[in-house]
């Protein structure tokens, strides 16, 4: 096992009222070198907050109240802001789910890619421009040299996402955090973007943390999967094992929601109920109110995350 990132008991809270909202509540996991770790779950599960916590991008009223984030030989929680600036966009980069909000609408896309090279690599403007065009070609933006000076509005959604990826990989990061990188893109473009990320991962020997709610995307691309719900990890396993033998009722429900072409059903399956508001979580297991296998103890006490077999962990009283 060759760990690049190790997170221990991460807790990120939002202090908006009398009681803190525990968006991430005691999360521990690791990412190995040159692997794709998928983090899945419904909206409000704590996936994006976990990702932003790694980069220490949580803004007030949010706050990381506890935990360790070990990257290589450093605990990122103990670094000064200036030291974190040297890591963000350089050794750890992030691709956000909405490219139009990540790009400055009045600055040419090429200049936005060059900026990372100038800041982190101290590149001269001419060198940065040449490298930026090379990166645009690497992410398969046609006529890259001609389009260097175009504004983001001239690019389609898929092409804007390619620009964001080019910015993220400009400094050859060791870890790429991709937060819903294919949201709002059609299926063909989704596949192209994921193939691009995988190709770049293999070429640069890069690790990827893929945050998504699309289990089809996970099945085709990930090596290992973490299932989150209400700020907790409910299950963790290798991707093939998660889909062949899911253990947690929540994971089973998510997989049952995937449409299948080999069966004809009148109505698609959906998990009953809704994700509870973080300020109104049940006393025990947060999924107990929606679970068809819930027992009395599920409503009273939170189970621990337990390793059932090698590398396959689950947080459920059934086990």
XYZ file of N, CA, C and O in Angstrom, residues 64-215:
608
model
N -13.020 23.666 10.084
C -12.519 22.325 10.398
C -12.216 22.314 11.893
O -11.297 23.004 12.352
N -13.006 21.578 12.646
C -12.883 21.631 14.100
C -11.982 20.526 14.654
O -11.510 20.606 15.795
N -11.741 19.487 13.841
C -10.909 18.383 14.339
C -10.449 17.538 13.161
O -11.089 17.505 12.114
N -9.332 16.871 13.345
C -8.883 15.909 12.347
C -7.470 16.157 11.862
O -6.859 17.200 12.124
N -6.944 15.163 11.152
C -5.612 15.229 10.556
C -5.729 14.979 9.058
O -6.507 14.122 8.624
N -4.973 15.732 8.276
C -4.937 15.543 6.829
C -3.467 15.409 6.448
O -2.754 16.401 6.286
N -3.001 14.176 6.343
C -1.598 13.910 6.046
C -1.414 13.743 4.541
O -1.989 12.838 3.937
N -0.619 14.629 3.962
C -0.295 14.551 2.537
C 1.210 14.377 2.420
O 1.978 15.243 2.846
N 1.625 13.217 1.857
C 3.044 12.863 1.859
C 3.521 12.856 3.307
O 2.998 12.128 4.124
N 4.477 13.684 3.672
C 4.995 13.699 5.041
C 4.522 14.921 5.824
O 5.069 15.248 6.871
N 3.495 15.610 5.314
C 3.026 16.834 5.950
C 1.606 16.670 6.478
O 0.775 16.036 5.840
N 1.324 17.274 7.636
C -0.044 17.398 8.126
C -0.542 18.769 7.665
O -0.108 19.802 8.174
N -1.437 18.774 6.679
C -1.884 20.029 6.078
C -2.565 20.936 7.089
O -2.590 22.153 6.914
N -3.106 20.360 8.152
C -3.777 21.159 9.169
C -2.791 22.040 9.952
O -3.183 23.019 10.568
N -1.526 21.692 9.917
C -0.523 22.437 10.688
C 0.253 23.442 9.838
O 1.104 24.159 10.367
N -0.037 23.473 8.529
C 0.689 24.385 7.656
C 0.128 25.798 7.740
O -1.066 25.993 7.951
N 1.000 26.776 7.557
C 0.551 28.157 7.470
C -0.117 28.385 6.123
O 0.089 27.639 5.168
N -0.918 29.444 6.025
C -1.671 29.714 4.808
C -0.740 29.876 3.602
O -1.053 29.423 2.498
N 0.412 30.494 3.802
C 1.363 30.678 2.708
C 1.870 29.334 2.194
O 2.050 29.139 0.981
N 2.094 28.390 3.117
C 2.538 27.051 2.725
C 1.426 26.308 1.984
O 1.692 25.574 1.023
N 0.167 26.495 2.409
C -0.963 25.852 1.729
C -1.114 26.401 0.317
O -1.486 25.672 -0.616
N -0.831 27.694 0.132
C -0.924 28.303 -1.200
C 0.031 27.630 -2.174
O -0.265 27.516 -3.371
N 1.161 27.174 -1.670
C 2.139 26.482 -2.518
C 1.673 25.077 -2.898
O 2.163 24.499 -3.877
N 0.733 24.524 -2.132
C 0.222 23.178 -2.417
C -1.011 23.234 -3.321
O -1.137 22.461 -4.269
N -1.913 24.181 -3.050
C -3.127 24.315 -3.860
C -2.777 24.677 -5.301
O -2.049 25.632 -5.548
N -3.315 23.935 -6.241
C -3.091 24.216 -7.650
C -1.734 23.771 -8.142
O -1.464 23.804 -9.342
N -0.889 23.336 -7.221
C 0.455 22.905 -7.580
C 0.591 21.401 -7.376
O 0.721 20.650 -8.349
N 0.510 20.956 -6.126
C 0.614 19.525 -5.836
C -0.756 18.869 -5.718
O -0.913 17.681 -5.971
N -1.761 19.643 -5.286
C -3.149 19.167 -5.251
C -3.997 20.178 -6.013
O -4.001 21.359 -5.690
N -4.705 19.701 -7.030
C -5.567 20.582 -7.832
C -7.002 20.100 -7.770
O -7.270 18.937 -7.446
N -7.921 21.003 -8.108
C -9.346 20.673 -8.030
C -10.075 21.114 -9.289
O -9.826 22.202 -9.817
N -10.937 20.228 -9.770
C -11.823 20.535 -10.890
C -13.229 20.652 -10.320
O -13.747 19.692 -9.748
N -13.837 21.829 -10.475
C -15.161 22.066 -9.901
C -16.258 21.670 -10.892
O -16.017 21.544 -12.093
N -17.475 21.496 -10.349
C -18.553 20.952 -11.167
C -19.162 21.960 -12.129
O -19.769 21.565 -13.103
N -19.001 23.244 -11.898
C -19.583 24.240 -12.799
C -18.472 25.099 -13.380
O -17.999 26.039 -12.732
N -18.008 24.781 -14.603
C -16.843 25.482 -15.154
C -17.042 26.976 -15.344
O -16.093 27.749 -15.261
N -18.265 27.422 -15.580
C -18.469 28.845 -15.841
C -18.235 29.688 -14.591
O -17.820 30.842 -14.675
N -18.462 29.116 -13.415
C -18.212 29.859 -12.181
C -16.744 29.754 -11.764
O -16.290 30.492 -10.892
N -15.999 28.826 -12.370
C -14.582 28.666 -12.047
C -13.698 29.482 -12.972
O -12.520 29.682 -12.677
N -14.249 29.931 -14.097
C -13.484 30.722 -15.054
C -13.881 32.187 -14.955
O -15.064 32.511 -14.813
N -12.901 33.073 -15.059
C -13.184 34.511 -15.083
C -13.737 34.870 -16.466
O -13.056 34.648 -17.476
N -14.954 35.388 -16.532
C -15.597 35.601 -17.842
C -14.933 36.683 -18.707
O -15.201 36.754 -19.908
N -14.075 37.525 -18.122
C -13.507 38.630 -18.904
C -12.008 38.457 -19.190
O -11.359 39.351 -19.710
N -11.459 37.267 -18.835
C -10.043 36.981 -19.100
C -9.955 35.825 -20.086
O -10.632 34.805 -19.907
N -9.148 35.939 -21.142
C -8.992 34.845 -22.104
C -8.597 33.545 -21.408
O -7.835 33.553 -20.432
N -9.113 32.425 -21.932
C -8.889 31.132 -21.271
C -7.404 30.790 -21.202
O -6.927 30.224 -20.204
N -6.653 31.130 -22.247
C -5.231 30.818 -22.251
C -4.486 31.523 -21.142
O -3.604 30.946 -20.485
N -4.839 32.791 -20.906
C -4.197 33.552 -19.834
C -4.521 32.957 -18.468
O -3.694 33.012 -17.541
N -5.724 32.397 -18.328
C -6.105 31.795 -17.050
C -5.316 30.520 -16.783
O -4.989 30.210 -15.630
N -5.011 29.764 -17.847
C -4.173 28.567 -17.697
C -2.735 28.980 -17.386
O -2.077 28.395 -16.519
N -2.247 30.016 -18.071
C -0.867 30.483 -17.874
C -0.621 30.954 -16.450
O 0.496 30.841 -15.920
N -1.653 31.496 -15.822
C -1.503 32.084 -14.486
C -0.925 31.098 -13.486
O -0.056 31.438 -12.680
N -1.413 29.837 -13.527
C -0.918 28.823 -12.588
C 0.574 28.575 -12.794
O 1.331 28.386 -11.828
N 1.016 28.579 -14.036
C 2.432 28.351 -14.354
C 3.301 29.520 -13.893
O 4.413 29.328 -13.410
N 2.771 30.726 -14.047
C 3.521 31.921 -13.631
C 3.642 31.975 -12.105
O 4.697 32.281 -11.553
N 2.547 31.632 -11.395
C 2.534 31.705 -9.926
C 3.391 30.606 -9.305
O 4.245 30.864 -8.450
N 3.150 29.349 -9.737
C 3.789 28.215 -9.068
C 5.149 27.851 -9.659
O 6.062 27.444 -8.930
N 5.295 27.958 -10.980
C 6.553 27.553 -11.628
C 7.469 28.728 -11.949
O 8.534 28.534 -12.538
N 7.007 29.941 -11.599
C 7.791 31.157 -11.882
C 8.165 31.263 -13.365
O 9.241 31.762 -13.731
N 7.261 30.779 -14.229
C 7.530 30.802 -15.666
C 7.405 32.214 -16.224
O 6.611 33.029 -15.731
N 8.207 32.521 -17.255
C 8.063 33.790 -17.964
C 6.785 33.727 -18.810
O 6.296 32.650 -19.153
N 6.251 34.889 -19.165
C 4.972 34.934 -19.889
C 5.018 34.140 -21.186
O 4.072 33.429 -21.527
N 6.115 34.267 -21.936
C 6.219 33.557 -23.212
C 6.255 32.042 -22.991
O 5.597 31.288 -23.707
N 7.009 31.603 -21.977
C 7.074 30.177 -21.652
C 5.713 29.665 -21.198
O 5.281 28.577 -21.593
N 5.047 30.460 -20.361
C 3.739 30.067 -19.840
C 2.720 29.939 -20.967
O 1.895 29.017 -20.975
N 2.772 30.860 -21.929
C 1.841 30.792 -23.051
C 2.073 29.536 -23.882
O 1.108 28.836 -24.246
N 3.320 29.228 -24.171
C 3.634 28.035 -24.959
C 3.172 26.769 -24.237
O 2.597 25.862 -24.856
N 3.387 26.731 -22.920
C 2.963 25.569 -22.132
C 1.448 25.487 -22.065
O 0.869 24.387 -22.135
N 0.780 26.638 -21.935
C -0.685 26.661 -21.875
C -1.282 26.118 -23.172
O -2.263 25.359 -23.143
N -0.715 26.504 -24.309
C -1.201 25.995 -25.602
C -0.977 24.485 -25.680
O -1.843 23.730 -26.148
N 0.165 24.041 -25.173
C 0.459 22.602 -25.138
C -0.567 21.860 -24.285
O -1.027 20.768 -24.631
N -0.938 22.470 -23.144
C -1.938 21.859 -22.255
C -3.316 21.825 -22.917
O -4.058 20.850 -22.786
N -3.671 22.904 -23.626
C -4.946 22.940 -24.337
C -4.998 21.847 -25.402
O -6.045 21.222 -25.615
N -3.876 21.606 -26.048
C -3.818 20.514 -27.026
C -3.919 19.151 -26.333
O -4.566 18.232 -26.838
N -3.296 19.041 -25.133
C -3.322 17.781 -24.390
C -4.738 17.399 -23.967
O -5.078 16.210 -23.913
N -5.570 18.406 -23.680
C -6.958 18.116 -23.297
C -7.899 18.163 -24.507
O -9.116 18.228 -24.367
N -7.272 18.165 -25.688
C -8.002 18.018 -26.954
C -8.946 19.182 -27.261
O -10.086 18.983 -27.677
N -8.451 20.394 -27.039
C -9.156 21.586 -27.505
C -8.620 21.897 -28.901
O -7.427 22.164 -29.063
N -9.471 21.825 -29.934
C -8.987 22.036 -31.306
C -8.524 23.480 -31.541
O -9.038 24.408 -30.922
N -7.540 23.626 -32.426
C -7.000 24.945 -32.782
C -6.626 25.739 -31.528
O -6.997 26.900 -31.354
N -5.866 25.087 -30.652
C -5.544 25.656 -29.343
C -4.856 27.019 -29.450
O -5.195 27.952 -28.716
N -3.894 27.137 -30.350
C -3.151 28.401 -30.469
C -4.067 29.550 -30.866
O -3.930 30.676 -30.371
N -5.031 29.274 -31.746
C -5.964 30.312 -32.195
C -6.959 30.677 -31.102
O -7.398 31.821 -30.998
N -7.310 29.692 -30.271
C -8.351 29.905 -29.259
C -7.787 30.387 -27.924
O -8.549 30.631 -26.990
N -6.481 30.531 -27.837
C -5.822 30.944 -26.602
C -6.417 32.250 -26.064
O -6.631 32.396 -24.855
N -6.698 33.200 -26.931
C -7.166 34.524 -26.515
C -8.699 34.655 -26.483
O -9.214 35.753 -26.267
N -9.408 33.549 -26.675
C -10.875 33.620 -26.644
C -11.381 33.615 -25.198
O -10.778 33.018 -24.304
N -12.523 34.263 -25.001
C -13.146 34.311 -23.678
C -13.944 33.029 -23.426
O -14.356 32.344 -24.371
N -14.192 32.680 -22.147
C -14.922 31.449 -21.828
C -16.281 31.329 -22.517
O -16.712 30.213 -22.839
N -16.948 32.470 -22.775
C -18.283 32.415 -23.388
C -18.256 31.817 -24.795
O -19.297 31.373 -25.310
N -17.081 31.785 -25.417
C -16.944 31.233 -26.762
C -16.818 29.708 -26.760
O -16.782 29.084 -27.809
N -16.738 29.131 -25.569
C -16.534 27.693 -25.447
C -17.825 27.006 -24.994
O -18.580 27.558 -24.185
N -18.054 25.791 -25.475
C -19.191 24.993 -25.022
C -18.919 24.497 -23.603
O -17.799 24.621 -23.086
N -19.943 23.902 -22.976
C -19.774 23.392 -21.613
C -18.662 22.363 -21.515
O -17.835 22.396 -20.597
N -18.618 21.443 -22.484
C -17.586 20.417 -22.480
C -16.200 20.996 -22.679
O -15.227 20.570 -22.042
N -16.084 21.993 -23.569
C -14.793 22.621 -23.820
C -14.337 23.460 -22.627
O -13.157 23.511 -22.304
N -15.293 24.115 -21.940
C -14.934 24.871 -20.739
C -14.394 23.924 -19.656
O -13.452 24.260 -18.942
N -15.009 22.749 -19.567
C -14.517 21.780 -18.582
C -13.108 21.317 -18.937
O -12.270 21.086 -18.057
N -12.793 21.209 -20.227
C -11.446 20.848 -20.649
C -10.451 21.950 -20.266
O -9.311 21.663 -19.895
N -10.883 23.199 -20.376
C -10.029 24.320 -19.963
C -9.716 24.219 -18.469
O -8.573 24.395 -18.037
N -10.748 23.929 -17.677
C -10.569 23.789 -16.226
C -9.583 22.655 -15.921
O -8.721 22.776 -15.039
N -9.699 21.547 -16.644
C -8.789 20.415 -16.431
C -7.362 20.813 -16.809
O -6.402 20.471 -16.117
N -7.222 21.555 -17.912
C -5.893 22.030 -18.317
C -5.280 22.904 -17.221
O -4.084 22.794 -16.917
N -6.094 23.782 -16.620
C -5.613 24.617 -15.509
C -5.192 23.750 -14.329
O -4.162 23.999 -13.692
N -5.977 22.700 -14.061
C -5.723 21.856 -12.887
C -4.449 21.037 -13.027
O -3.763 20.774 -12.033
N -4.119 20.624 -14.255
C -2.946 19.758 -14.441
C -1.707 20.536 -14.869
O -0.656 19.951 -15.119
N -1.807 21.869 -14.935
C -0.713 22.697 -15.454
C 0.599 22.441 -14.727
O 1.667 22.434 -15.340
N 0.538 22.228 -13.425
C 1.755 22.063 -12.627
C 2.025 20.596 -12.267
O 2.749 20.310 -11.300
N 1.418 19.677 -13.041
C 1.609 18.232 -12.810
C 1.312 17.828 -11.365
O 2.202 17.333 -10.651
N 0.089 18.040 -10.892
C -0.229 17.705 -9.498
C -0.159 16.201 -9.257
O -0.332 15.398 -10.175
N 0.083 15.846 -8.003
C 0.081 14.425 -7.626
C -1.340 13.955 -7.321
O -1.622 12.756 -7.390
N -2.225 14.888 -6.957
C -3.615 14.547 -6.647
C -4.552 15.524 -7.341
O -4.411 16.741 -7.197
N -5.492 14.978 -8.095
C -6.530 15.780 -8.741
C -7.863 15.457 -8.081
O -8.292 14.299 -8.070
N -8.513 16.467 -7.519
C -9.843 16.297 -6.931
C -10.859 16.765 -7.963
O -10.869 17.946 -8.330
N -11.667 15.846 -8.461
C -12.650 16.158 -9.496
C -14.044 16.111 -8.877
O -14.573 15.034 -8.592
N -14.614 17.289 -8.640
C -15.917 17.408 -7.966
C -17.019 17.489 -9.013
O -17.232 18.526 -9.634
N -17.718 16.376 -9.224
C -18.789 16.297 -10.224
C -18.305 16.871 -11.565
O -18.916 17.809 -12.108
N -17.225 16.328 -12.138
C -16.632 16.950 -13.333
C -17.480 16.842 -14.589
O -17.181 17.518 -15.576
N -18.521 15.995 -14.571
C -19.323 15.816 -15.784
C -20.771 16.271 -15.607
O -21.628 15.974 -16.447
N -21.072 16.988 -14.523
C -22.432 17.482 -14.308
C -22.871 18.394 -15.452
O -22.095 19.225 -15.928
N -24.115 18.238 -15.895
C -24.736 19.082 -16.931
C -24.148 18.861 -18.327
O -24.438 19.616 -19.247
N -23.324 17.817 -18.478
C -22.804 17.485 -19.805
C -23.553 16.278 -20.342
O -23.975 15.396 -19.579
N -23.719 16.203 -21.669
C -24.434 15.051 -22.213
C -23.554 13.803 -22.105
O -22.351 13.871 -21.838
N -24.169 12.638 -22.313
C -23.510 11.362 -22.022
C -22.225 11.187 -22.821
O -21.205 10.714 -22.299
N -22.240 11.586 -24.084
C -21.051 11.431 -24.928
C -19.903 12.271 -24.404
O -18.754 11.803 -24.294
N -20.194 13.523 -24.028
C -19.150 14.417 -23.515
C -18.674 13.928 -22.149
O -17.480 14.011 -21.828
N -19.587 13.400 -21.328
C -19.204 12.824 -20.039
C -18.129 11.765 -20.225
O -17.110 11.757 -19.529
N -18.380 10.861 -21.169
C -17.427 9.765 -21.430
C -16.088 10.318 -21.897
O -15.021 9.838 -21.467
N -16.112 11.345 -22.737
C -14.871 11.944 -23.237
C -14.072 12.585 -22.101
O -12.849 12.449 -22.036
N -14.777 13.298 -21.208
C -14.100 13.957 -20.088
C -13.456 12.919 -19.164
O -12.311 13.086 -18.714
N -14.175 11.831 -18.871
C -13.619 10.809 -17.988
C -12.458 10.081 -18.646
O -11.471 9.741 -17.979
N -12.542 9.822 -19.953
C -11.416 9.202 -20.660
C -10.198 10.112 -20.618
O -9.062 9.653 -20.482
N -10.443 11.413 -20.728
C -9.364 12.393 -20.661
C -8.699 12.374 -19.285
O -7.465 12.338 -19.173
N -9.508 12.372 -18.215
C -8.968 12.356 -16.857
C -8.150 11.084 -16.626
O -7.057 11.122 -16.046
N -8.661 9.940 -17.096
C -7.925 8.681 -16.919
C -6.615 8.676 -17.693
O -5.590 8.185 -17.201
N -6.639 9.215 -18.909
C -5.418 9.266 -19.724
C -4.361 10.146 -19.056
O -3.175 9.791 -19.011
N -4.800 11.288 -18.517
C -3.876 12.196 -17.833
C -3.348 11.558 -16.547
O -2.171 11.722 -16.197
N -4.208 10.824 -15.847
C -3.795 10.113 -14.629
C -2.677 9.129 -14.943
O -1.650 9.071 -14.248
N -2.858 8.353 -16.007
C -1.862 7.344 -16.361
C -0.574 7.981 -16.886
O 0.523 7.514 -16.593
N -0.727 9.059 -17.631
C 0.454 9.720 -18.207
C 1.300 10.399 -17.133
O 2.528 10.355 -17.164
N 0.635 11.012 -16.146
C 1.334 11.787 -15.109
C 1.499 11.045 -13.793
O 1.964 11.623 -12.816
N 1.064 9.763 -13.766
C 1.130 8.960 -12.532
C 0.432 9.687 -11.379
O 0.968 9.836 -10.277
N -0.781 10.147 -11.655
C -1.533 11.021 -10.756
C -2.648 10.240 -10.061
O -3.222 9.314 -10.633
N -2.953 10.615 -8.829
C -4.113 10.061 -8.127
C -5.320 10.968 -8.385
O -5.162 12.172 -8.586
N -6.517 10.382 -8.347
C -7.743 11.142 -8.595
C -8.764 10.824 -7.508
O -9.004 9.656 -7.191
N -9.329 11.869 -6.931
C -10.476 11.731 -6.025
C -11.695 12.193 -6.810
O -11.862 13.385 -7.070
N -12.520 11.247 -7.217
C -13.673 11.526 -8.067
C -14.933 11.620 -7.209
O -15.382 10.629 -6.633
N -15.504 12.815 -7.120
C -16.720 13.039 -6.340
C -17.902 13.043 -7.301
O -17.930 13.811 -8.264
N -18.874 12.174 -7.061
C -19.992 12.070 -7.991
C -21.193 11.410 -7.316
O -21.068 10.796 -6.257
N -22.353 11.575 -7.932
C -23.527 10.811 -7.509
C -23.893 9.799 -8.594
O -24.874 9.079 -8.459
N -23.095 9.744 -9.661
C -23.359 8.883 -10.818
C -22.611 7.561 -10.650
O -21.408 7.475 -10.904
N -23.326 6.515 -10.238
C -22.681 5.228 -9.993
C -22.236 4.556 -11.293
O -21.324 3.729 -11.274
